[in-house]
Amino acid sequence: MSIRQLSVFVQNEAGKLQEITDCLYASNIDIRALSVAETQDFGIFRLIVDDIDKAVSALQEEGHIVKITDVIGCKLEDRPGGLARIVKVISAIGVNMEYMYAFLTKSDSAYLVIRVEDNDAVEAALRARDIPLLEESDVTAL
Amino acid sequence: MEEKRYYQKEIETMPLEEIRRVQSEKIVKQVRNVYDNVKYYRDLMDEKGVKPEDIKGIEDIHKLPFVSKSDLREAYPFGMLARPLSECVRIHSTSGTTGKRVVAYYTQHDIDLWDECCARAIVAAGGSKDDVCQISYGFGLFTGGAGLNGGSHKVGCLTLPMSSGNTDRQMQFIMDMGATILCCTPSYAAYLGESLAENGYGPEDIPLKAGIFGAEPWTEEMRQSIQNTLGIKAYDIYGLTELSGPGVSYECEEQRGMHINEDHFYAEIINPDTGEPLPEGEIGELVFTSLDKEAFPLLRYRTRDLCRLTREKCSCGRTHVRMSKPLGRSDDMMIIRGVNVFPSQIEAVLLNEGYTPNYQIIVDRVNNTDTFDINVELTPDQFSDRVKDIADMEKKLVGAMRSMLGIGPKVHLLPPKSVVRSEGKAVRVIDKRKLHD
């Protein structure tokens, strides 16, 4: 049920992120969602894209370090309390959230990407509360 | 098979008493030669109250004064020359990274002697006339290219005088010419190995069987990693421009210490602080005397290299004394916050912890305190999408460094290829403190 997320290692230096965005542009990759984690030395650029396999080979070709991670995607209502509801479900089962990021779509729902240690437990908890989970095809079809 | 194993069997397997006899004969002549022909030496000997007739054999060598790099600088350019320039056929020179260049002079006899030393090293690495020897050391004033090139000719290998750089061409020649022996700096060998792997060549595809690597310090861990990527046996070779160049000592198939060509170079280990000779097996400064060089003979030259000597019997049959890998050149040693640090220690930790040997050490001084940073490249399997994982790796590496060195550096993990590669000697240390002095 999970979505594959692409992570890229970037040196925290002027021009380094551009090497990656240029590479994705040149390969005609469409970015659906992104988040960046940074420290003083490096950044981790995390992406949900329309064609992950193509993106991985284009980046590796240019010598970038990449990693694919399974993350959970779910749909939430785009109104106050929408995010709170989901966080509450995950907290209730005692699973720690590593990181998350959200994005809006043209419809009236928002999408949330969540990285946790135990995907199965979280998916089961969300499903039990009728929170719609996303498949990779849902995201790429956007 | 027998004649394949040695280049000059009789000399290389000579009993110790015989070696001593040859050395004694040569030192008596050499001391007379420098006393008569080099004013700089005559003055040093007179100052110490030693006359040529006081040196009756190799056991009297400790009566002679030491010389060091500063003497060579003082005597630059011709002050140490023992033959007229008209008898010299070539010069070589150091890079001058630690100050003024040292220029060494060679007669044809000196070139032949040096080539022979390198030929012994190539044969000890398994070389014969059937081999294709790719010389990827720099050619020019640097001794690396010329020395191994000369040795390779003596052995009768098909010699590829590539010089350093142009990695695509290097790879093409290795593969197309079927090179079996590679001679270059160990850092360049590692880089070539990486580049070949990137081009899809595994150890079983690469025709190389041996490598002779020197001109910079390298660790046992780096040897393993080069051997694995290139599918070869990697041999260490040692030398100094001041003494001729590479080939002063070299490894045999045992890969446990480098046999010193004692018929040409007499080695001593001394306490670097007092100058007193140390017993066999102890670590101290390596001191060399060139016993039969003509143009630029050095007596008791202090190398600044710290190592130990052993006369333990070697299974290869060579009787010449073995020196350990230098633990560091005292010039390479950094004193950071009062602690002695050698780049070789840092490299050993990195390789032990599963990192590549691509690193750079940056030392600076901020508010009168030394800063100590190490840039290290991350490999694709080590990468994680979580910041915490990478921070934990940095922490673990800092801990390993601290337990090895006694002080903790700041470690910066970087993407591959962000540490600049070198095609000659690797620039491992950037010490910015010198700018402030």
XYZ file of C-alpha atoms in Angstrom:
579
model
C 0.000 0.000 0.000
C 2.986 2.266 0.478
C 4.478 4.888 -1.811
C 8.130 4.922 -2.860
C 9.967 8.065 -1.884
C 13.218 9.162 -3.454
C 15.909 10.705 -1.216
C 19.006 12.454 -2.536
C 22.102 13.422 -0.565
C 23.154 17.027 -1.192
C 26.167 18.944 0.016
C 25.080 22.111 1.816
C 26.800 24.414 -0.612
C 25.647 26.960 -3.193
C 24.706 25.365 -6.511
C 24.512 21.770 -5.258
C 20.706 21.528 -5.148
C 20.548 22.973 -8.629
C 22.584 20.062 -9.985
C 19.755 17.805 -8.831
C 16.855 19.934 -9.992
C 18.532 20.420 -13.383
C 19.038 16.690 -13.693
C 15.365 15.976 -12.926
C 14.259 18.692 -15.346
C 16.465 17.294 -18.103
C 14.850 13.866 -17.608
C 11.381 15.400 -17.685
C 10.556 14.250 -14.152
C 7.469 15.798 -12.576
C 7.751 16.422 -8.839
C 4.545 15.744 -6.857
C 5.783 16.618 -3.388
C 9.047 17.425 -1.714
C 10.680 18.173 1.574
C 14.225 19.098 2.505
C 16.016 18.250 5.758
C 19.219 20.117 6.311
C 22.182 20.248 8.673
C 25.208 22.501 8.544
C 27.070 20.133 6.190
C 24.463 18.374 4.106
C 20.839 18.188 3.120
C 18.522 15.315 2.350
C 16.192 16.160 -0.505
C 13.098 13.921 -0.350
C 10.770 13.644 -3.300
C 7.650 11.973 -4.576
C 7.868 11.957 -8.355
C 5.819 10.681 -11.301
C 8.495 8.230 -12.516
C 10.801 7.176 -9.707
C 12.766 4.560 -11.667
C 13.669 7.044 -14.352
C 14.584 9.654 -11.719
C 16.848 7.190 -9.878
C 18.777 6.176 -12.973
C 19.170 9.789 -14.146
C 20.536 10.867 -10.754
C 22.816 7.847 -10.352
C 24.167 8.424 -13.827
C 25.397 11.803 -12.636
C 26.987 10.242 -9.559
C 24.418 11.329 -6.945
C 23.686 9.210 -3.899
C 20.023 8.207 -3.822
C 17.836 5.941 -1.761
C 14.309 4.653 -2.121
C 12.196 4.400 1.039
C 8.656 3.125 1.453
C 6.515 5.816 3.057
C 2.818 6.009 3.854
C 0.567 8.329 1.899
C -2.929 9.228 3.075
C -5.697 11.566 2.152
C -6.992 14.055 4.669
C -9.692 16.636 4.726
C -8.435 20.108 3.908
C -9.960 21.814 6.972
C -8.896 22.676 10.549
C -8.413 19.454 12.501
C -7.660 17.322 9.418
C -4.001 16.769 10.347
C -4.719 16.573 14.076
C -6.975 13.591 13.484
C -4.267 11.586 11.745
C -1.514 12.460 14.214
C -3.809 11.374 17.020
C -4.371 7.959 15.445
C -0.635 7.346 15.086
C 0.195 8.637 18.582
C -2.431 6.345 20.030
C -0.585 3.236 18.837
C 2.734 4.556 20.190
C 4.603 4.703 16.874
C 7.147 7.476 16.462
C 6.885 9.641 13.338
C 10.288 10.227 11.783
C 9.094 13.062 9.554
C 6.145 14.060 7.398
C 5.128 16.558 4.777
C 1.849 17.498 3.164
C 0.730 18.802 -0.182
C -2.510 20.138 -1.630
C -4.154 19.023 -4.811
C -6.614 20.634 -7.169
C -9.442 18.824 -5.360
C -10.582 19.657 -1.837
C -8.392 17.086 -0.156
C -4.812 17.351 1.020
C -2.283 14.533 0.939
C 0.092 13.628 3.706
C 3.360 11.680 3.400
C 4.474 10.013 6.638
C 7.742 8.215 7.403
C 7.468 5.816 10.349
C 9.433 2.826 11.605
C 6.531 0.391 11.328
C 4.492 0.907 8.167
C 2.180 -2.087 8.736
C 1.024 -0.978 12.178
C 0.334 2.565 11.054
C -1.470 1.483 7.900
C -3.689 -0.846 9.911
C -4.525 1.901 12.422
C -5.364 4.415 9.693
C -7.454 1.872 7.820
C -9.384 1.054 11.020
C -10.376 4.738 11.221
C -11.413 4.782 7.548
C -8.643 7.177 6.636
C -8.003 6.656 2.887
C -4.515 5.425 2.084
C -2.795 6.266 -1.186
C -1.086 3.951 -3.603
C 1.784 4.996 -5.740
C -0.486 5.060 -8.780
C -2.792 7.553 -7.013
C 0.069 9.967 -6.644
C 1.578 9.553 -10.090
C -1.851 9.965 -11.663
C -2.367 13.358 -10.035
C 61.666 -20.384 -12.116
C 64.732 -19.593 -9.973
C 66.036 -16.772 -12.195
C 62.539 -15.329 -12.369
C 62.436 -14.675 -8.656
C 65.452 -12.384 -8.400
C 66.955 -9.776 -10.632
C 70.455 -10.205 -9.168
C 70.262 -13.379 -7.160
C 73.816 -13.380 -5.898
C 73.517 -9.885 -4.430
C 69.939 -10.178 -3.201
C 70.584 -13.397 -1.282
C 74.114 -12.599 -0.098
C 74.914 -13.683 3.479
C 75.131 -10.853 6.020
C 78.919 -11.121 6.488
C 79.308 -10.732 2.757
C 77.003 -7.691 2.711
C 79.073 -6.145 5.501
C 82.277 -6.808 3.585
C 80.878 -5.093 0.462
C 79.621 -2.176 2.554
C 82.971 -1.764 4.324
C 84.862 -1.722 1.073
C 82.485 0.852 -0.405
C 82.274 3.180 2.611
C 86.053 3.546 2.857
C 86.194 4.638 -0.771
C 83.121 6.850 -0.485
C 84.414 8.746 2.550
C 87.702 9.374 0.785
C 85.773 10.528 -2.274
C 83.577 13.070 -0.480
C 86.430 14.334 1.699
C 88.572 15.003 -1.350
C 85.866 16.320 -3.663
C 83.181 18.037 -1.575
C 84.270 21.021 0.479
C 80.989 21.035 2.386
C 81.662 17.480 3.682
C 85.332 18.176 4.339
C 84.333 21.117 6.547
C 81.712 19.020 8.385
C 84.227 16.208 8.995
C 86.990 18.563 10.057
C 84.584 20.253 12.445
C 83.852 16.844 13.994
C 87.529 15.911 13.960
C 87.099 12.868 11.695
C 89.623 12.034 9.009
C 88.957 9.647 6.105
C 91.523 7.205 7.561
C 89.387 6.888 10.737
C 86.777 5.037 8.682
C 88.163 1.528 8.266
C 84.884 -0.274 7.744
C 81.130 0.050 7.973
C 81.284 -0.297 11.792
C 83.001 3.122 11.928
C 80.112 4.891 10.206
C 78.803 6.401 13.454
C 81.962 8.551 13.604
C 80.707 10.531 10.613
C 78.551 13.647 10.952
C 74.878 13.592 9.971
C 73.542 15.614 7.097
C 69.945 16.762 6.743
C 67.694 18.522 4.294
C 68.847 21.881 5.623
C 72.432 21.039 4.599
C 71.206 20.292 1.101
C 69.397 23.605 1.002
C 72.435 25.446 2.253
C 74.680 23.767 -0.303
C 72.217 24.402 -3.146
C 72.817 24.242 -6.060
C 76.261 22.651 -6.466
C 77.735 22.520 -2.976
C 77.260 18.746 -2.510
C 78.385 17.760 -5.953
C 81.248 15.225 -5.913
C 81.837 15.062 -9.682
C 82.221 17.802 -12.270
C 78.976 18.663 -14.029
C 80.505 17.440 -17.270
C 80.401 13.886 -15.864
C 76.753 14.187 -14.829
C 74.040 13.100 -17.239
C 70.807 14.045 -15.493
C 69.178 15.876 -12.611
C 65.988 15.206 -10.678
C 64.348 17.352 -8.058
C 61.895 17.179 -5.189
C 58.612 19.050 -5.474
C 59.778 21.542 -2.890
C 56.552 21.280 -0.905
C 58.377 21.668 2.415
C 60.586 24.506 1.289
C 63.324 24.971 -1.262
C 63.720 22.236 -3.850
C 66.393 19.610 -3.417
C 68.200 18.951 -6.682
C 70.046 15.639 -7.142
C 72.650 14.884 -9.809
C 73.405 11.574 -11.508
C 76.304 10.173 -13.493
C 75.559 7.301 -15.870
C 76.820 4.948 -13.141
C 74.284 6.464 -10.710
C 71.437 6.024 -13.219
C 72.411 2.378 -13.851
C 72.555 1.659 -10.133
C 69.145 3.235 -9.599
C 67.568 1.400 -12.549
C 68.936 -1.866 -11.137
C 67.353 -1.171 -7.758
C 63.987 -0.590 -9.471
C 64.475 -3.735 -11.569
C 64.913 -5.743 -8.360
C 61.613 -4.287 -7.109
C 59.766 -5.190 -10.314
C 61.092 -8.764 -10.279
C 60.205 -9.073 -6.587
C 56.634 -8.090 -7.556
C 56.573 -10.992 -10.007
C 57.739 -9.079 -13.100
C 59.661 -10.586 -16.006
C 60.281 -9.861 -19.677
C 56.832 -11.276 -20.411
C 55.105 -8.488 -18.494
C 53.545 -5.235 -19.666
C 54.473 -2.551 -17.181
C 52.401 0.632 -17.095
C 54.262 3.531 -15.486
C 51.682 6.031 -14.267
C 53.984 7.985 -12.001
C 54.759 11.491 -13.203
C 57.690 11.816 -15.597
C 59.921 14.854 -15.427
C 61.911 16.210 -12.508
C 59.966 13.851 -10.206
C 61.858 10.572 -9.775
C 58.842 8.221 -9.802
C 58.359 7.896 -13.555
C 62.034 7.808 -14.534
C 63.034 5.263 -11.872
C 60.413 2.607 -12.582
C 60.729 3.254 -16.324
C 64.455 2.488 -16.119
C 63.845 -0.582 -13.970
C 61.172 -1.880 -16.315
C 63.568 -1.603 -19.271
C 66.264 -3.496 -17.368
C 63.828 -6.319 -16.631
C 62.754 -6.309 -20.267
C 59.065 -5.644 -19.690
C 57.070 -3.976 -22.438
C 57.070 -0.517 -20.862
C 54.208 1.967 -21.159
C 55.574 5.386 -20.118
C 52.132 6.884 -19.419
C 53.056 9.502 -16.828
C 50.265 10.595 -14.467
C 46.829 11.953 -15.317
C 44.395 11.460 -18.193
C 42.538 8.665 -16.458
C 40.509 7.658 -19.540
C 43.710 7.031 -21.468
C 45.237 5.153 -18.518
C 42.215 2.827 -18.403
C 42.284 2.347 -22.165
C 45.962 1.308 -22.117
C 45.504 -1.052 -19.180
C 42.666 -2.808 -20.979
C 43.871 -2.634 -24.618
C 47.581 -3.306 -24.034
C 46.867 -5.887 -21.354
C 49.029 -4.168 -18.734
C 50.031 -6.650 -16.012
C 51.992 -4.369 -13.658
C 50.930 -0.867 -12.625
C 53.369 1.625 -11.070
C 51.914 4.815 -9.557
C 51.057 6.472 -6.249
C 48.669 4.417 -4.085
C 46.067 7.200 -4.093
C 46.082 7.220 -7.887
C 45.832 3.417 -7.948
C 42.738 3.684 -5.744
C 41.283 6.301 -8.075
C 42.021 4.221 -11.172
C 40.364 1.248 -9.479
C 37.256 3.323 -8.760
C 37.157 4.627 -12.317
C 37.548 1.142 -13.804
C 34.729 -0.119 -11.576
C 32.519 2.761 -12.714
C 33.179 1.710 -16.283
C 32.017 -1.787 -15.473
C 35.410 -3.507 -15.119
C 35.619 -5.845 -12.127
C 38.853 -7.369 -10.787
C 38.410 -10.417 -13.037
C 38.215 -8.241 -16.192
C 41.348 -6.206 -15.436
C 44.579 -7.792 -16.803
C 46.765 -6.322 -14.018
C 48.336 -8.813 -11.596
C 50.610 -6.564 -9.540
C 51.081 -2.952 -8.566
C 54.156 -1.145 -7.270
C 52.990 1.850 -5.305
C 54.964 4.480 -3.458
C 55.907 8.155 -3.109
C 53.309 8.741 -0.407
C 52.330 7.035 2.837
C 49.552 4.424 2.668
C 48.056 1.959 5.073
C 47.518 -1.788 5.174
C 43.764 -1.156 4.866
C 44.312 0.854 1.708
C 46.419 -2.012 0.340
C 43.530 -4.430 0.883
C 41.058 -2.116 -0.792
C 43.296 -1.545 -3.863
C 44.024 -5.281 -4.113
C 40.312 -6.051 -4.087
C 39.187 -3.459 -6.652
C 41.991 -4.136 -9.127
C 42.398 -7.856 -8.429
C 46.161 -7.551 -7.907
C 48.898 -7.887 -5.302
C 49.962 -4.399 -4.248
C 53.627 -3.879 -3.335
C 55.137 -0.957 -1.499
C 58.276 0.752 -2.754
C 60.315 3.391 -0.944
C 62.860 5.961 -1.925
C 63.990 9.534 -1.748
C 65.182 11.847 -4.496
C 68.133 12.648 -2.247
C 69.284 9.007 -2.500
C 68.245 8.482 -6.166
C 64.479 7.903 -6.119
C 62.161 4.916 -5.719
C 63.879 1.572 -5.236
C 65.943 2.284 -2.145
C 63.767 -0.466 -0.678
C 60.898 -2.586 -1.967
C 58.536 -5.363 -0.942
C 58.786 -9.013 -1.960
C 55.892 -11.502 -2.185
C 55.753 -11.673 1.631
C 54.463 -8.055 1.682
C 55.927 -7.697 5.138
C 58.413 -4.867 5.106
C 60.635 -3.524 2.354
C 64.068 -5.014 1.633
C 66.662 -2.239 1.575
C 69.209 -2.508 -1.245
C 72.023 -2.697 1.274
C 74.789 -3.090 -1.250
C 74.075 0.532 -2.255
C 72.383 2.092 0.759
C 73.405 1.606 4.377
C 70.538 2.109 6.811
C 70.646 3.123 10.488
C 67.860 3.823 12.963
C 68.572 6.607 15.430
C 66.818 8.351 18.254
C 65.616 11.511 16.482
C 66.229 13.649 19.571
C 69.713 12.494 20.573
C 71.079 11.045 17.326
C 72.090 7.857 19.195
C 71.749 4.595 17.244
C 68.866 2.368 18.386
C 68.919 -1.439 18.597
C 67.259 -3.521 15.876
C 63.483 -3.564 16.075
C 63.058 -0.194 17.742
C 61.228 2.651 16.082
C 63.343 5.640 15.246
C 64.464 7.935 12.471
C 65.810 6.279 9.357
C 69.283 7.439 8.288
C 70.837 6.470 4.945
C 74.313 6.485 3.476
C 74.684 6.061 -0.270
C 77.679 3.764 -0.482
C 78.593 3.966 -4.132
C 76.816 6.870 -5.781
C 79.202 9.149 -7.640
C 77.685 12.558 -8.305
C 75.555 13.209 -5.243
C 76.654 10.902 -2.443
C 75.054 11.457 0.940
C 76.580 10.263 4.190
C 74.283 9.631 7.148
C 71.353 11.492 5.640
C 68.500 11.992 8.077
C 65.286 11.112 6.226
C 62.811 12.332 8.919
C 60.969 9.044 8.308
C 60.133 7.048 11.419
C 60.258 3.265 11.066
C 61.886 0.070 12.343
C 64.314 -2.403 10.771
C 64.318 -6.184 11.025
C 66.814 -8.869 10.023
C 64.331 -11.682 10.607
C 64.709 -14.302 7.921
C 62.395 -13.682 4.963
C 60.796 -16.607 3.125
C 61.603 -15.012 -0.235
C 65.266 -15.804 0.337
C 66.462 -12.210 0.227
C 68.920 -11.439 2.995
C 68.785 -7.665 2.870
C 67.351 -5.950 5.935
C 63.654 -5.021 5.873
C 62.198 -1.664 6.932
C 58.619 -1.242 8.108
C 56.293 1.154 6.331
C 57.269 4.583 7.636
C 54.816 5.404 10.418
C 54.948 8.914 9.143
C 57.392 11.416 7.902
C 58.071 13.835 10.670
C 57.145 16.485 8.070
C 53.654 14.926 7.735
C 53.034 14.882 11.432
C 50.619 17.545 12.573
C 50.508 18.824 16.101
C 46.883 19.631 16.788
C 45.999 20.964 20.227
C 49.306 19.560 21.397
C 48.647 16.034 20.105
C 50.743 14.351 17.377
C 48.516 13.283 14.493
C 49.558 11.383 11.355
C 47.278 11.286 8.288
C 47.974 7.530 8.092
C 46.175 7.032 11.429
C 43.115 8.852 10.121
C 43.114 6.764 6.958
C 43.296 3.545 8.970
C 40.243 4.540 11.034
C 38.231 5.475 7.938
C 38.927 2.190 6.180
C 38.217 0.231 9.349
C 34.848 1.933 9.691
C 33.886 1.120 6.110
C 34.566 4.482 4.473
C 36.533 5.187 1.293
C 40.121 6.451 1.516
C 38.958 9.726 -0.041
C 39.358 12.289 2.697
C 40.843 15.646 3.443
C 42.053 17.007 6.759
C 41.636 20.714 7.395
C 43.428 22.291 10.301
C 43.014 25.948 11.213
C 43.287 28.221 14.220
C 40.299 30.181 15.476
C 40.618 32.353 18.602
C 43.965 30.712 19.392
C 42.474 27.225 19.385
C 43.233 24.639 16.720
C 40.255 23.461 14.704
C 40.424 19.966 13.236
C 38.004 18.957 10.491
C 37.896 15.876 8.297
C 35.887 15.726 5.086
C 34.885 12.184 4.248
C 32.881 10.835 1.348
C 29.755 8.827 2.023
C 29.090 5.730 -0.088
C 25.641 4.969 -1.575
C 25.002 2.041 0.826
C 25.667 4.248 3.833
C 23.112 6.889 2.841
C 19.831 7.108 4.720
C 16.769 9.310 4.282
C 16.885 10.125 7.992
C 19.129 12.898 9.276
C 19.511 11.041 12.542
C 21.145 8.011 10.889
C 23.773 10.142 9.218
C 24.348 12.155 12.389
C 24.843 8.843 14.246
C 27.395 7.729 11.681
C 29.291 10.981 12.120
C 29.233 10.522 15.866
C 30.518 6.958 15.628
C 33.340 8.018 13.335
C 34.322 10.874 15.647
C 34.415 8.364 18.529
C 36.670 5.995 16.591
C 38.967 8.894 15.666
C 39.099 10.067 19.257
C 40.113 6.661 20.557
C 42.854 6.370 17.907
C 44.213 9.914 18.073
C 43.385 11.164 21.533
C 41.517 14.156 20.140
C 38.189 14.344 18.370
C 37.923 15.943 14.949
C 34.774 17.397 13.444
C 33.689 14.968 10.756
C 31.809 16.105 7.668
C 30.194 13.438 5.516
C 29.966 14.517 1.907
C 28.623 13.142 -1.372
C 30.996 11.073 -3.545
C 33.526 12.993 -5.637
C 33.337 16.062 -3.424
C 36.850 15.469 -2.091
C 39.157 16.574 -4.888
C 41.074 13.676 -6.484
C 44.716 13.988 -7.269
C 46.628 12.402 -10.087
C 49.981 12.568 -8.363
C 50.562 12.891 -4.648
C 47.241 13.297 -2.834
C 46.690 16.528 -0.934
C 45.484 15.037 2.346
C 46.136 17.927 4.652
C 45.288 21.590 4.388
C 46.917 23.358 7.299
C 45.662 26.923 7.282
C 47.450 27.743 10.541
C 50.598 28.502 8.575
C 48.836 31.484 7.035
C 48.541 33.111 10.451
C 52.155 32.581 11.527
